[in-house]
Amino acid sequence: MTPEKYEKILEGWSSEERKAAEAAKRAGDERRHSICLMKASMMGDMLKVLGKVEMSGRRGTLERLAAQCEAEAEKLRAREDFDAAERSMIKAETIRRARKLIDGEEA
């Protein structure tokens, strides 16, 4: 995976999320709208930069970040903040999707 190809795929995924956010907004689903925008934003600069770090030899960067999001989700569930916990899990899944792309497991 080249950094250029990685960025191009992330841009496509981000575009899909923005379209899904617009559809959710038209349907009156503010929660889904917010989640899609969060994912689109993550696939912007954040995952582009972290993906380059991962590809430059600092393997495990993305997985550590995903694990931190999962740990945060557990803490939030323990406090019964289920919405925030779900958002943290979605962040972890989004980060892992980018890692799988780098690893050649997803396209």
PDB file of N, CA and C in Angstrom:
ATOM      1  N   MET A   1       0.849  -1.176   0.000  1.00  0.00           N
ATOM      2  CA  MET A   1       0.000   0.000   0.000  1.00  0.00           C
ATOM      3  C   MET A   1       0.891   1.235   0.000  1.00  0.00           C
ATOM      4  N   THR A   2       0.688   2.083  -0.966  1.00  0.00           N
ATOM      5  CA  THR A   2       1.426   3.345  -0.996  1.00  0.00           C
ATOM      6  C   THR A   2       0.655   4.401  -0.207  1.00  0.00           C
ATOM      7  N   PRO A   3       1.366   5.384   0.321  1.00  0.00           N
ATOM      8  CA  PRO A   3       0.657   6.456   1.029  1.00  0.00           C
ATOM      9  C   PRO A   3      -0.370   7.166   0.142  1.00  0.00           C
ATOM     10  N   GLU A   4      -0.051   7.320  -1.124  1.00  0.00           N
ATOM     11  CA  GLU A   4      -0.971   7.990  -2.040  1.00  0.00           C
ATOM     12  C   GLU A   4      -2.261   7.191  -2.228  1.00  0.00           C
ATOM     13  N   LYS A   5      -2.106   5.888  -2.399  1.00  0.00           N
ATOM     14  CA  LYS A   5      -3.284   5.025  -2.576  1.00  0.00           C
ATOM     15  C   LYS A   5      -4.112   5.001  -1.288  1.00  0.00           C
ATOM     16  N   TYR A   6      -3.430   4.916  -0.162  1.00  0.00           N
ATOM     17  CA  TYR A   6      -4.092   4.925   1.142  1.00  0.00           C
ATOM     18  C   TYR A   6      -4.939   6.187   1.291  1.00  0.00           C
ATOM     19  N   GLU A   7      -4.341   7.340   0.998  1.00  0.00           N
ATOM     20  CA  GLU A   7      -5.068   8.607   1.118  1.00  0.00           C
ATOM     21  C   GLU A   7      -6.260   8.659   0.182  1.00  0.00           C
ATOM     22  N   LYS A   8      -6.082   8.168  -1.038  1.00  0.00           N
ATOM     23  CA  LYS A   8      -7.171   8.195  -2.009  1.00  0.00           C
ATOM     24  C   LYS A   8      -8.350   7.344  -1.532  1.00  0.00           C
ATOM     25  N   ILE A   9      -8.057   6.179  -0.992  1.00  0.00           N
ATOM     26  CA  ILE A   9      -9.134   5.307  -0.489  1.00  0.00           C
ATOM     27  C   ILE A   9      -9.813   5.964   0.714  1.00  0.00           C
ATOM     28  N   LEU A  10      -9.023   6.541   1.627  1.00  0.00           N
ATOM     29  CA  LEU A  10      -9.618   7.228   2.775  1.00  0.00           C
ATOM     30  C   LEU A  10     -10.519   8.370   2.322  1.00  0.00           C
ATOM     31  N   GLU A  11     -10.098   9.102   1.317  1.00  0.00           N
ATOM     32  CA  GLU A  11     -10.923  10.191   0.795  1.00  0.00           C
ATOM     33  C   GLU A  11     -12.247   9.660   0.260  1.00  0.00           C
ATOM     34  N   GLY A  12     -12.205   8.510  -0.416  1.00  0.00           N
ATOM     35  CA  GLY A  12     -13.438   7.890  -0.903  1.00  0.00           C
ATOM     36  C   GLY A  12     -14.345   7.471   0.235  1.00  0.00           C
ATOM     37  N   TRP A  13     -13.769   6.863   1.265  1.00  0.00           N
ATOM     38  CA  TRP A  13     -14.563   6.455   2.427  1.00  0.00           C
ATOM     39  C   TRP A  13     -15.163   7.673   3.120  1.00  0.00           C
ATOM     40  N   SER A  14     -14.369   8.723   3.241  1.00  0.00           N
ATOM     41  CA  SER A  14     -14.847   9.947   3.877  1.00  0.00           C
ATOM     42  C   SER A  14     -16.010  10.541   3.087  1.00  0.00           C
ATOM     43  N   SER A  15     -15.895  10.530   1.790  1.00  0.00           N
ATOM     44  CA  SER A  15     -16.971  11.036   0.934  1.00  0.00           C
ATOM     45  C   SER A  15     -18.253  10.224   1.129  1.00  0.00           C
ATOM     46  N   GLU A  16     -18.103   8.903   1.215  1.00  0.00           N
ATOM     47  CA  GLU A  16     -19.265   8.037   1.453  1.00  0.00           C
ATOM     48  C   GLU A  16     -19.928   8.377   2.788  1.00  0.00           C
ATOM     49  N   GLU A  17     -19.129   8.627   3.803  1.00  0.00           N
ATOM     50  CA  GLU A  17     -19.672   8.968   5.128  1.00  0.00           C
ATOM     51  C   GLU A  17     -20.383  10.316   5.097  1.00  0.00           C
ATOM     52  N   ARG A  18     -19.826  11.278   4.363  1.00  0.00           N
ATOM     53  CA  ARG A  18     -20.493  12.579   4.260  1.00  0.00           C
ATOM     54  C   ARG A  18     -21.834  12.441   3.540  1.00  0.00           C
ATOM     55  N   LYS A  19     -21.886  11.596   2.516  1.00  0.00           N
ATOM     56  CA  LYS A  19     -23.157  11.353   1.823  1.00  0.00           C
ATOM     57  C   LYS A  19     -24.157  10.680   2.761  1.00  0.00           C
ATOM     58  N   ALA A  20     -23.680   9.718   3.541  1.00  0.00           N
ATOM     59  CA  ALA A  20     -24.553   9.050   4.512  1.00  0.00           C
ATOM     60  C   ALA A  20     -25.038  10.042   5.566  1.00  0.00           C
ATOM     61  N   ALA A  21     -24.177  10.978   5.947  1.00  0.00           N
ATOM     62  CA  ALA A  21     -24.566  12.002   6.923  1.00  0.00           C
ATOM     63  C   ALA A  21     -25.680  12.876   6.361  1.00  0.00           C
ATOM     64  N   GLU A  22     -25.560  13.251   5.106  1.00  0.00           N
ATOM     65  CA  GLU A  22     -26.607  14.069   4.477  1.00  0.00           C
ATOM     66  C   GLU A  22     -27.927  13.313   4.393  1.00  0.00           C
ATOM     67  N   ALA A  23     -27.845  12.033   4.050  1.00  0.00           N
ATOM     68  CA  ALA A  23     -29.059  11.212   3.969  1.00  0.00           C
ATOM     69  C   ALA A  23     -29.714  11.104   5.349  1.00  0.00           C
ATOM     70  N   ALA A  24     -28.891  10.910   6.380  1.00  0.00           N
ATOM     71  CA  ALA A  24     -29.417  10.812   7.744  1.00  0.00           C
ATOM     72  C   ALA A  24     -30.064  12.131   8.158  1.00  0.00           C
ATOM     73  N   LYS A  25     -29.442  13.229   7.783  1.00  0.00           N
ATOM     74  CA  LYS A  25     -30.002  14.537   8.131  1.00  0.00           C
ATOM     75  C   LYS A  25     -31.356  14.742   7.454  1.00  0.00           C
ATOM     76  N   ARG A  26     -31.441  14.363   6.171  1.00  0.00           N
ATOM     77  CA  ARG A  26     -32.717  14.488   5.453  1.00  0.00           C
ATOM     78  C   ARG A  26     -33.792  13.618   6.079  1.00  0.00           C
ATOM     79  N   ALA A  27     -33.378  12.483   6.634  1.00  0.00           N
ATOM     80  CA  ALA A  27     -34.319  11.563   7.272  1.00  0.00           C
ATOM     81  C   ALA A  27     -34.642  11.978   8.713  1.00  0.00           C
ATOM     82  N   GLY A  28     -33.968  13.013   9.198  1.00  0.00           N
ATOM     83  CA  GLY A  28     -34.231  13.464  10.555  1.00  0.00           C
ATOM     84  C   GLY A  28     -33.503  12.669  11.626  1.00  0.00           C
ATOM     85  N   ASP A  29     -32.510  11.870  11.238  1.00  0.00           N
ATOM     86  CA  ASP A  29     -31.757  11.048  12.177  1.00  0.00           C
ATOM     87  C   ASP A  29     -30.487  11.793  12.586  1.00  0.00           C
ATOM     88  N   GLU A  30     -30.610  12.646  13.590  1.00  0.00           N
ATOM     89  CA  GLU A  30     -29.483  13.484  14.013  1.00  0.00           C
ATOM     90  C   GLU A  30     -28.326  12.669  14.579  1.00  0.00           C
ATOM     91  N   ARG A  31     -28.645  11.591  15.264  1.00  0.00           N
ATOM     92  CA  ARG A  31     -27.587  10.763  15.845  1.00  0.00           C
ATOM     93  C   ARG A  31     -26.737  10.141  14.750  1.00  0.00           C
ATOM     94  N   ARG A  32     -27.381   9.535  13.777  1.00  0.00           N
ATOM     95  CA  ARG A  32     -26.663   8.914  12.653  1.00  0.00           C
ATOM     96  C   ARG A  32     -25.889   9.984  11.876  1.00  0.00           C
ATOM     97  N   HIS A  33     -26.497  11.140  11.692  1.00  0.00           N
ATOM     98  CA  HIS A  33     -25.842  12.259  11.017  1.00  0.00           C
ATOM     99  C   HIS A  33     -24.526  12.602  11.723  1.00  0.00           C
ATOM    100  N   SER A  34     -24.581  12.731  13.039  1.00  0.00           N
ATOM    101  CA  SER A  34     -23.415  13.071  13.835  1.00  0.00           C
ATOM    102  C   SER A  34     -22.329  11.999  13.743  1.00  0.00           C
ATOM    103  N   ILE A  35     -22.722  10.741  13.817  1.00  0.00           N
ATOM    104  CA  ILE A  35     -21.762   9.637  13.756  1.00  0.00           C
ATOM    105  C   ILE A  35     -21.067   9.601  12.393  1.00  0.00           C
ATOM    106  N   CYS A  36     -21.824   9.772  11.335  1.00  0.00           N
ATOM    107  CA  CYS A  36     -21.235   9.769   9.991  1.00  0.00           C
ATOM    108  C   CYS A  36     -20.250  10.918   9.819  1.00  0.00           C
ATOM    109  N   LEU A  37     -20.599  12.077  10.342  1.00  0.00           N
ATOM    110  CA  LEU A  37     -19.678  13.211  10.260  1.00  0.00           C
ATOM    111  C   LEU A  37     -18.409  12.961  11.074  1.00  0.00           C
ATOM    112  N   MET A  38     -18.552  12.318  12.226  1.00  0.00           N
ATOM    113  CA  MET A  38     -17.393  11.977  13.047  1.00  0.00           C
ATOM    114  C   MET A  38     -16.450  11.061  12.278  1.00  0.00           C
ATOM    115  N   LYS A  39     -17.016  10.030  11.657  1.00  0.00           N
ATOM    116  CA  LYS A  39     -16.198   9.093  10.890  1.00  0.00           C
ATOM    117  C   LYS A  39     -15.544   9.778   9.697  1.00  0.00           C
ATOM    118  N   ALA A  40     -16.283  10.621   9.001  1.00  0.00           N
ATOM    119  CA  ALA A  40     -15.723  11.337   7.847  1.00  0.00           C
ATOM    120  C   ALA A  40     -14.554  12.207   8.298  1.00  0.00           C
ATOM    121  N   SER A  41     -14.715  12.860   9.430  1.00  0.00           N
ATOM    122  CA  SER A  41     -13.653  13.710   9.956  1.00  0.00           C
ATOM    123  C   SER A  41     -12.418  12.885  10.318  1.00  0.00           C
ATOM    124  N   MET A  42     -12.610  11.753  10.952  1.00  0.00           N
ATOM    125  CA  MET A  42     -11.492  10.884  11.321  1.00  0.00           C
ATOM    126  C   MET A  42     -10.720  10.433  10.089  1.00  0.00           C
ATOM    127  N   MET A  43     -11.428  10.161   9.013  1.00  0.00           N
ATOM    128  CA  MET A  43     -10.791   9.676   7.795  1.00  0.00           C
ATOM    129  C   MET A  43     -10.072  10.790   7.043  1.00  0.00           C
ATOM    130  N   GLY A  44     -10.237  11.994   7.541  1.00  0.00           N
ATOM    131  CA  GLY A  44      -9.515  13.124   6.975  1.00  0.00           C
ATOM    132  C   GLY A  44      -8.093  13.124   7.500  1.00  0.00           C
ATOM    133  N   ASP A  45      -7.686  14.240   8.018  1.00  0.00           N
ATOM    134  CA  ASP A  45      -6.291  14.415   8.420  1.00  0.00           C
ATOM    135  C   ASP A  45      -5.812  13.412   9.459  1.00  0.00           C
ATOM    136  N   MET A  46      -6.637  13.096  10.449  1.00  0.00           N
ATOM    137  CA  MET A  46      -6.195  12.230  11.537  1.00  0.00           C
ATOM    138  C   MET A  46      -5.686  10.884  11.034  1.00  0.00           C
ATOM    139  N   LEU A  47      -6.526  10.142  10.325  1.00  0.00           N
ATOM    140  CA  LEU A  47      -6.112   8.816   9.877  1.00  0.00           C
ATOM    141  C   LEU A  47      -5.122   8.876   8.719  1.00  0.00           C
ATOM    142  N   LYS A  48      -5.135   9.956   7.961  1.00  0.00           N
ATOM    143  CA  LYS A  48      -4.111  10.102   6.919  1.00  0.00           C
ATOM    144  C   LYS A  48      -2.729  10.196   7.556  1.00  0.00           C
ATOM    145  N   VAL A  49      -2.604  11.060   8.555  1.00  0.00           N
ATOM    146  CA  VAL A  49      -1.316  11.243   9.226  1.00  0.00           C
ATOM    147  C   VAL A  49      -0.912   9.974   9.973  1.00  0.00           C
ATOM    148  N   LEU A  50      -1.825   9.419  10.745  1.00  0.00           N
ATOM    149  CA  LEU A  50      -1.488   8.225  11.523  1.00  0.00           C
ATOM    150  C   LEU A  50      -1.188   7.032  10.622  1.00  0.00           C
ATOM    151  N   GLY A  51      -1.854   6.954   9.485  1.00  0.00           N
ATOM    152  CA  GLY A  51      -1.561   5.887   8.528  1.00  0.00           C
ATOM    153  C   GLY A  51      -0.158   6.010   7.969  1.00  0.00           C
ATOM    154  N   LYS A  52       0.256   7.229   7.683  1.00  0.00           N
ATOM    155  CA  LYS A  52       1.625   7.445   7.199  1.00  0.00           C
ATOM    156  C   LYS A  52       2.639   7.058   8.269  1.00  0.00           C
ATOM    157  N   VAL A  53       2.325   7.367   9.525  1.00  0.00           N
ATOM    158  CA  VAL A  53       3.202   6.972  10.633  1.00  0.00           C
ATOM    159  C   VAL A  53       3.305   5.446  10.670  1.00  0.00           C
ATOM    160  N   GLU A  54       2.162   4.782  10.544  1.00  0.00           N
ATOM    161  CA  GLU A  54       2.121   3.320  10.556  1.00  0.00           C
ATOM    162  C   GLU A  54       2.957   2.747   9.406  1.00  0.00           C
ATOM    163  N   MET A  55       2.798   3.318   8.224  1.00  0.00           N
ATOM    164  CA  MET A  55       3.515   2.818   7.050  1.00  0.00           C
ATOM    165  C   MET A  55       5.004   3.138   7.093  1.00  0.00           C
ATOM    166  N   SER A  56       5.392   4.145   7.862  1.00  0.00           N
ATOM    167  CA  SER A  56       6.801   4.527   7.914  1.00  0.00           C
ATOM    168  C   SER A  56       7.604   3.647   8.869  1.00  0.00           C
ATOM    169  N   GLY A  57       6.967   2.681   9.450  1.00  0.00           N
ATOM    170  CA  GLY A  57       7.693   1.746  10.296  1.00  0.00           C
ATOM    171  C   GLY A  57       7.275   1.730  11.745  1.00  0.00           C
ATOM    172  N   ARG A  58       6.409   2.599  12.137  1.00  0.00           N
ATOM    173  CA  ARG A  58       5.943   2.602  13.530  1.00  0.00           C
ATOM    174  C   ARG A  58       4.691   1.752  13.632  1.00  0.00           C
ATOM    175  N   ARG A  59       4.849   0.477  13.312  1.00  0.00           N
ATOM    176  CA  ARG A  59       3.728  -0.458  13.323  1.00  0.00           C
ATOM    177  C   ARG A  59       3.114  -0.531  14.715  1.00  0.00           C
ATOM    178  N   GLY A  60       1.817  -0.640  14.738  1.00  0.00           N
ATOM    179  CA  GLY A  60       1.114  -0.751  16.000  1.00  0.00           C
ATOM    180  C   GLY A  60       0.505   0.561  16.474  1.00  0.00           C
ATOM    181  N   THR A  61       0.843   1.644  15.791  1.00  0.00           N
ATOM    182  CA  THR A  61       0.315   2.956  16.183  1.00  0.00           C
ATOM    183  C   THR A  61      -1.203   2.968  16.135  1.00  0.00           C
ATOM    184  N   LEU A  62      -1.762   2.508  15.034  1.00  0.00           N
ATOM    185  CA  LEU A  62      -3.218   2.519  14.880  1.00  0.00           C
ATOM    186  C   LEU A  62      -3.891   1.551  15.848  1.00  0.00           C
ATOM    187  N   GLU A  63      -3.292   0.383  16.036  1.00  0.00           N
ATOM    188  CA  GLU A  63      -3.905  -0.587  16.948  1.00  0.00           C
ATOM    189  C   GLU A  63      -3.883  -0.075  18.386  1.00  0.00           C
ATOM    190  N   ARG A  64      -2.815   0.600  18.776  1.00  0.00           N
ATOM    191  CA  ARG A  64      -2.763   1.174  20.138  1.00  0.00           C
ATOM    192  C   ARG A  64      -3.863   2.216  20.322  1.00  0.00           C
ATOM    193  N   LEU A  65      -4.057   3.041  19.318  1.00  0.00           N
ATOM    194  CA  LEU A  65      -5.100   4.061  19.399  1.00  0.00           C
ATOM    195  C   LEU A  65      -6.487   3.418  19.462  1.00  0.00           C
ATOM    196  N   ALA A  66      -6.709   2.385  18.667  1.00  0.00           N
ATOM    197  CA  ALA A  66      -7.993   1.681  18.690  1.00  0.00           C
ATOM    198  C   ALA A  66      -8.223   1.044  20.066  1.00  0.00           C
ATOM    199  N   ALA A  67      -7.184   0.457  20.629  1.00  0.00           N
ATOM    200  CA  ALA A  67      -7.298  -0.153  21.960  1.00  0.00           C
ATOM    201  C   ALA A  67      -7.616   0.902  23.017  1.00  0.00           C
ATOM    202  N   GLN A  68      -7.045   2.095  22.885  1.00  0.00           N
ATOM    203  CA  GLN A  68      -7.352   3.180  23.819  1.00  0.00           C
ATOM    204  C   GLN A  68      -8.825   3.576  23.715  1.00  0.00           C
ATOM    205  N   CYS A  69      -9.339   3.610  22.498  1.00  0.00           N
ATOM    206  CA  CYS A  69     -10.763   3.939  22.315  1.00  0.00           C
ATOM    207  C   CYS A  69     -11.649   2.871  22.953  1.00  0.00           C
ATOM    208  N   GLU A  70     -11.267   1.603  22.809  1.00  0.00           N
ATOM    209  CA  GLU A  70     -12.037   0.529  23.444  1.00  0.00           C
ATOM    210  C   GLU A  70     -11.992   0.631  24.965  1.00  0.00           C
ATOM    211  N   ALA A  71     -10.830   0.934  25.504  1.00  0.00           N
ATOM    212  CA  ALA A  71     -10.704   1.081  26.957  1.00  0.00           C
ATOM    213  C   ALA A  71     -11.575   2.236  27.444  1.00  0.00           C
ATOM    214  N   GLU A  72     -11.579   3.306  26.683  1.00  0.00           N
ATOM    215  CA  GLU A  72     -12.432   4.456  27.032  1.00  0.00           C
ATOM    216  C   GLU A  72     -13.903   4.048  26.983  1.00  0.00           C
ATOM    217  N   ALA A  73     -14.272   3.250  25.997  1.00  0.00           N
ATOM    218  CA  ALA A  73     -15.655   2.782  25.889  1.00  0.00           C
ATOM    219  C   ALA A  73     -16.055   1.976  27.122  1.00  0.00           C
ATOM    220  N   GLU A  74     -15.156   1.144  27.603  1.00  0.00           N
ATOM    221  CA  GLU A  74     -15.447   0.344  28.805  1.00  0.00           C
ATOM    222  C   GLU A  74     -15.679   1.249  30.011  1.00  0.00           C
ATOM    223  N   LYS A  75     -14.848   2.267  30.161  1.00  0.00           N
ATOM    224  CA  LYS A  75     -15.014   3.201  31.273  1.00  0.00           C
ATOM    225  C   LYS A  75     -16.360   3.924  31.172  1.00  0.00           C
ATOM    226  N   LEU A  76     -16.698   4.322  29.962  1.00  0.00           N
ATOM    227  CA  LEU A  76     -17.968   5.029  29.758  1.00  0.00           C
ATOM    228  C   LEU A  76     -19.161   4.125  30.022  1.00  0.00           C
ATOM    229  N   ARG A  77     -19.070   2.851  29.624  1.00  0.00           N
ATOM    230  CA  ARG A  77     -20.159   1.899  29.912  1.00  0.00           C
ATOM    231  C   ARG A  77     -20.324   1.720  31.409  1.00  0.00           C
ATOM    232  N   ALA A  78     -19.197   1.660  32.122  1.00  0.00           N
ATOM    233  CA  ALA A  78     -19.257   1.497  33.577  1.00  0.00           C
ATOM    234  C   ALA A  78     -19.969   2.676  34.234  1.00  0.00           C
ATOM    235  N   ARG A  79     -19.871   3.849  33.621  1.00  0.00           N
ATOM    236  CA  ARG A  79     -20.569   5.038  34.131  1.00  0.00           C
ATOM    237  C   ARG A  79     -21.957   5.176  33.518  1.00  0.00           C
ATOM    238  N   GLU A  80     -22.332   4.173  32.740  1.00  0.00           N
ATOM    239  CA  GLU A  80     -23.636   4.110  32.073  1.00  0.00           C
ATOM    240  C   GLU A  80     -23.847   5.248  31.072  1.00  0.00           C
ATOM    241  N   ASP A  81     -22.754   5.678  30.451  1.00  0.00           N
ATOM    242  CA  ASP A  81     -22.829   6.653  29.354  1.00  0.00           C
ATOM    243  C   ASP A  81     -22.731   5.853  28.052  1.00  0.00           C
ATOM    244  N   PHE A  82     -23.831   5.206  27.723  1.00  0.00           N
ATOM    245  CA  PHE A  82     -23.835   4.252  26.619  1.00  0.00           C
ATOM    246  C   PHE A  82     -23.664   4.910  25.253  1.00  0.00           C
ATOM    247  N   ASP A  83     -24.169   6.103  25.088  1.00  0.00           N
ATOM    248  CA  ASP A  83     -24.004   6.799  23.813  1.00  0.00           C
ATOM    249  C   ASP A  83     -22.528   7.110  23.558  1.00  0.00           C
ATOM    250  N   ALA A  84     -21.865   7.676  24.541  1.00  0.00           N
ATOM    251  CA  ALA A  84     -20.443   7.992  24.398  1.00  0.00           C
ATOM    252  C   ALA A  84     -19.616   6.713  24.243  1.00  0.00           C
ATOM    253  N   ALA A  85     -20.017   5.648  24.937  1.00  0.00           N
ATOM    254  CA  ALA A  85     -19.310   4.373  24.811  1.00  0.00           C
ATOM    255  C   ALA A  85     -19.421   3.841  23.388  1.00  0.00           C
ATOM    256  N   GLU A  86     -20.617   3.939  22.820  1.00  0.00           N
ATOM    257  CA  GLU A  86     -20.785   3.472  21.447  1.00  0.00           C
ATOM    258  C   GLU A  86     -19.944   4.306  20.482  1.00  0.00           C
ATOM    259  N   ARG A  87     -19.882   5.598  20.694  1.00  0.00           N
ATOM    260  CA  ARG A  87     -19.064   6.469  19.837  1.00  0.00           C
ATOM    261  C   ARG A  87     -17.585   6.077  19.928  1.00  0.00           C
ATOM    262  N   SER A  88     -17.127   5.749  21.127  1.00  0.00           N
ATOM    263  CA  SER A  88     -15.734   5.319  21.283  1.00  0.00           C
ATOM    264  C   SER A  88     -15.480   4.004  20.550  1.00  0.00           C
ATOM    265  N   MET A  89     -16.446   3.112  20.592  1.00  0.00           N
ATOM    266  CA  MET A  89     -16.295   1.848  19.860  1.00  0.00           C
ATOM    267  C   MET A  89     -16.302   2.089  18.346  1.00  0.00           C
ATOM    268  N   ILE A  90     -17.115   3.006  17.887  1.00  0.00           N
ATOM    269  CA  ILE A  90     -17.147   3.336  16.456  1.00  0.00           C
ATOM    270  C   ILE A  90     -15.800   3.925  16.038  1.00  0.00           C
ATOM    271  N   LYS A  91     -15.214   4.735  16.899  1.00  0.00           N
ATOM    272  CA  LYS A  91     -13.883   5.276  16.614  1.00  0.00           C
ATOM    273  C   LYS A  91     -12.872   4.144  16.489  1.00  0.00           C
ATOM    274  N   ALA A  92     -12.920   3.187  17.415  1.00  0.00           N
ATOM    275  CA  ALA A  92     -12.002   2.045  17.362  1.00  0.00           C
ATOM    276  C   ALA A  92     -12.186   1.264  16.063  1.00  0.00           C
ATOM    277  N   GLU A  93     -13.423   1.028  15.671  1.00  0.00           N
ATOM    278  CA  GLU A  93     -13.701   0.290  14.437  1.00  0.00           C
ATOM    279  C   GLU A  93     -13.201   1.053  13.211  1.00  0.00           C
ATOM    280  N   THR A  94     -13.355   2.359  13.211  1.00  0.00           N
ATOM    281  CA  THR A  94     -12.906   3.180  12.090  1.00  0.00           C
ATOM    282  C   THR A  94     -11.387   3.151  11.980  1.00  0.00           C
ATOM    283  N   ILE A  95     -10.718   3.225  13.102  1.00  0.00           N
ATOM    284  CA  ILE A  95      -9.254   3.164  13.123  1.00  0.00           C
ATOM    285  C   ILE A  95      -8.785   1.799  12.637  1.00  0.00           C
ATOM    286  N   ARG A  96      -9.444   0.741  13.080  1.00  0.00           N
ATOM    287  CA  ARG A  96      -9.058  -0.608  12.650  1.00  0.00           C
ATOM    288  C   ARG A  96      -9.322  -0.824  11.160  1.00  0.00           C
ATOM    289  N   ARG A  97     -10.341  -0.189  10.642  1.00  0.00           N
ATOM    290  CA  ARG A  97     -10.605  -0.288   9.206  1.00  0.00           C
ATOM    291  C   ARG A  97      -9.422   0.299   8.424  1.00  0.00           C
ATOM    292  N   ALA A  98      -8.898   1.412   8.885  1.00  0.00           N
ATOM    293  CA  ALA A  98      -7.729   2.021   8.241  1.00  0.00           C
ATOM    294  C   ALA A  98      -6.509   1.113   8.370  1.00  0.00           C
ATOM    295  N   ARG A  99      -6.322   0.510   9.535  1.00  0.00           N
ATOM    296  CA  ARG A  99      -5.187  -0.401   9.730  1.00  0.00           C
ATOM    297  C   ARG A  99      -5.300  -1.591   8.799  1.00  0.00           C
ATOM    298  N   LYS A 100      -6.499  -2.144   8.664  1.00  0.00           N
ATOM    299  CA  LYS A 100      -6.692  -3.281   7.769  1.00  0.00           C
ATOM    300  C   LYS A 100      -6.397  -2.899   6.330  1.00  0.00           C
ATOM    301  N   LEU A 101      -6.732  -1.692   5.960  1.00  0.00           N
ATOM    302  CA  LEU A 101      -6.414  -1.216   4.620  1.00  0.00           C
ATOM    303  C   LEU A 101      -4.906  -1.240   4.398  1.00  0.00           C
ATOM    304  N   ILE A 102      -4.165  -0.718   5.350  1.00  0.00           N
ATOM    305  CA  ILE A 102      -2.709  -0.703   5.259  1.00  0.00           C
ATOM    306  C   ILE A 102      -2.162  -2.118   5.191  1.00  0.00           C
ATOM    307  N   ASP A 103      -2.745  -3.012   5.964  1.00  0.00           N
ATOM    308  CA  ASP A 103      -2.296  -4.406   6.009  1.00  0.00           C
ATOM    309  C   ASP A 103      -2.764  -5.231   4.811  1.00  0.00           C
ATOM    310  N   GLY A 104      -3.560  -4.615   3.929  1.00  0.00           N
ATOM    311  CA  GLY A 104      -4.029  -5.328   2.741  1.00  0.00           C
ATOM    312  C   GLY A 104      -5.231  -6.215   2.991  1.00  0.00           C
ATOM    313  N   GLU A 105      -5.887  -6.052   4.118  1.00  0.00           N
ATOM    314  CA  GLU A 105      -7.040  -6.880   4.462  1.00  0.00           C
ATOM    315  C   GLU A 105      -8.359  -6.273   3.999  1.00  0.00           C
ATOM    316  N   GLU A 106      -8.326  -5.005   3.590  1.00  0.00           N
ATOM    317  CA  GLU A 106      -9.553  -4.312   3.180  1.00  0.00           C
ATOM    318  C   GLU A 106      -9.212  -3.367   2.034  1.00  0.00           C
ATOM    319  N   ALA A 107     -10.200  -3.194   1.156  1.00  0.00           N
ATOM    320  CA  ALA A 107      -9.983  -2.261   0.030  1.00  0.00           C
ATOM    321  C   ALA A 107     -11.173  -1.397  -0.175  1.00  0.00           C
TER     322      ALA A 107
END
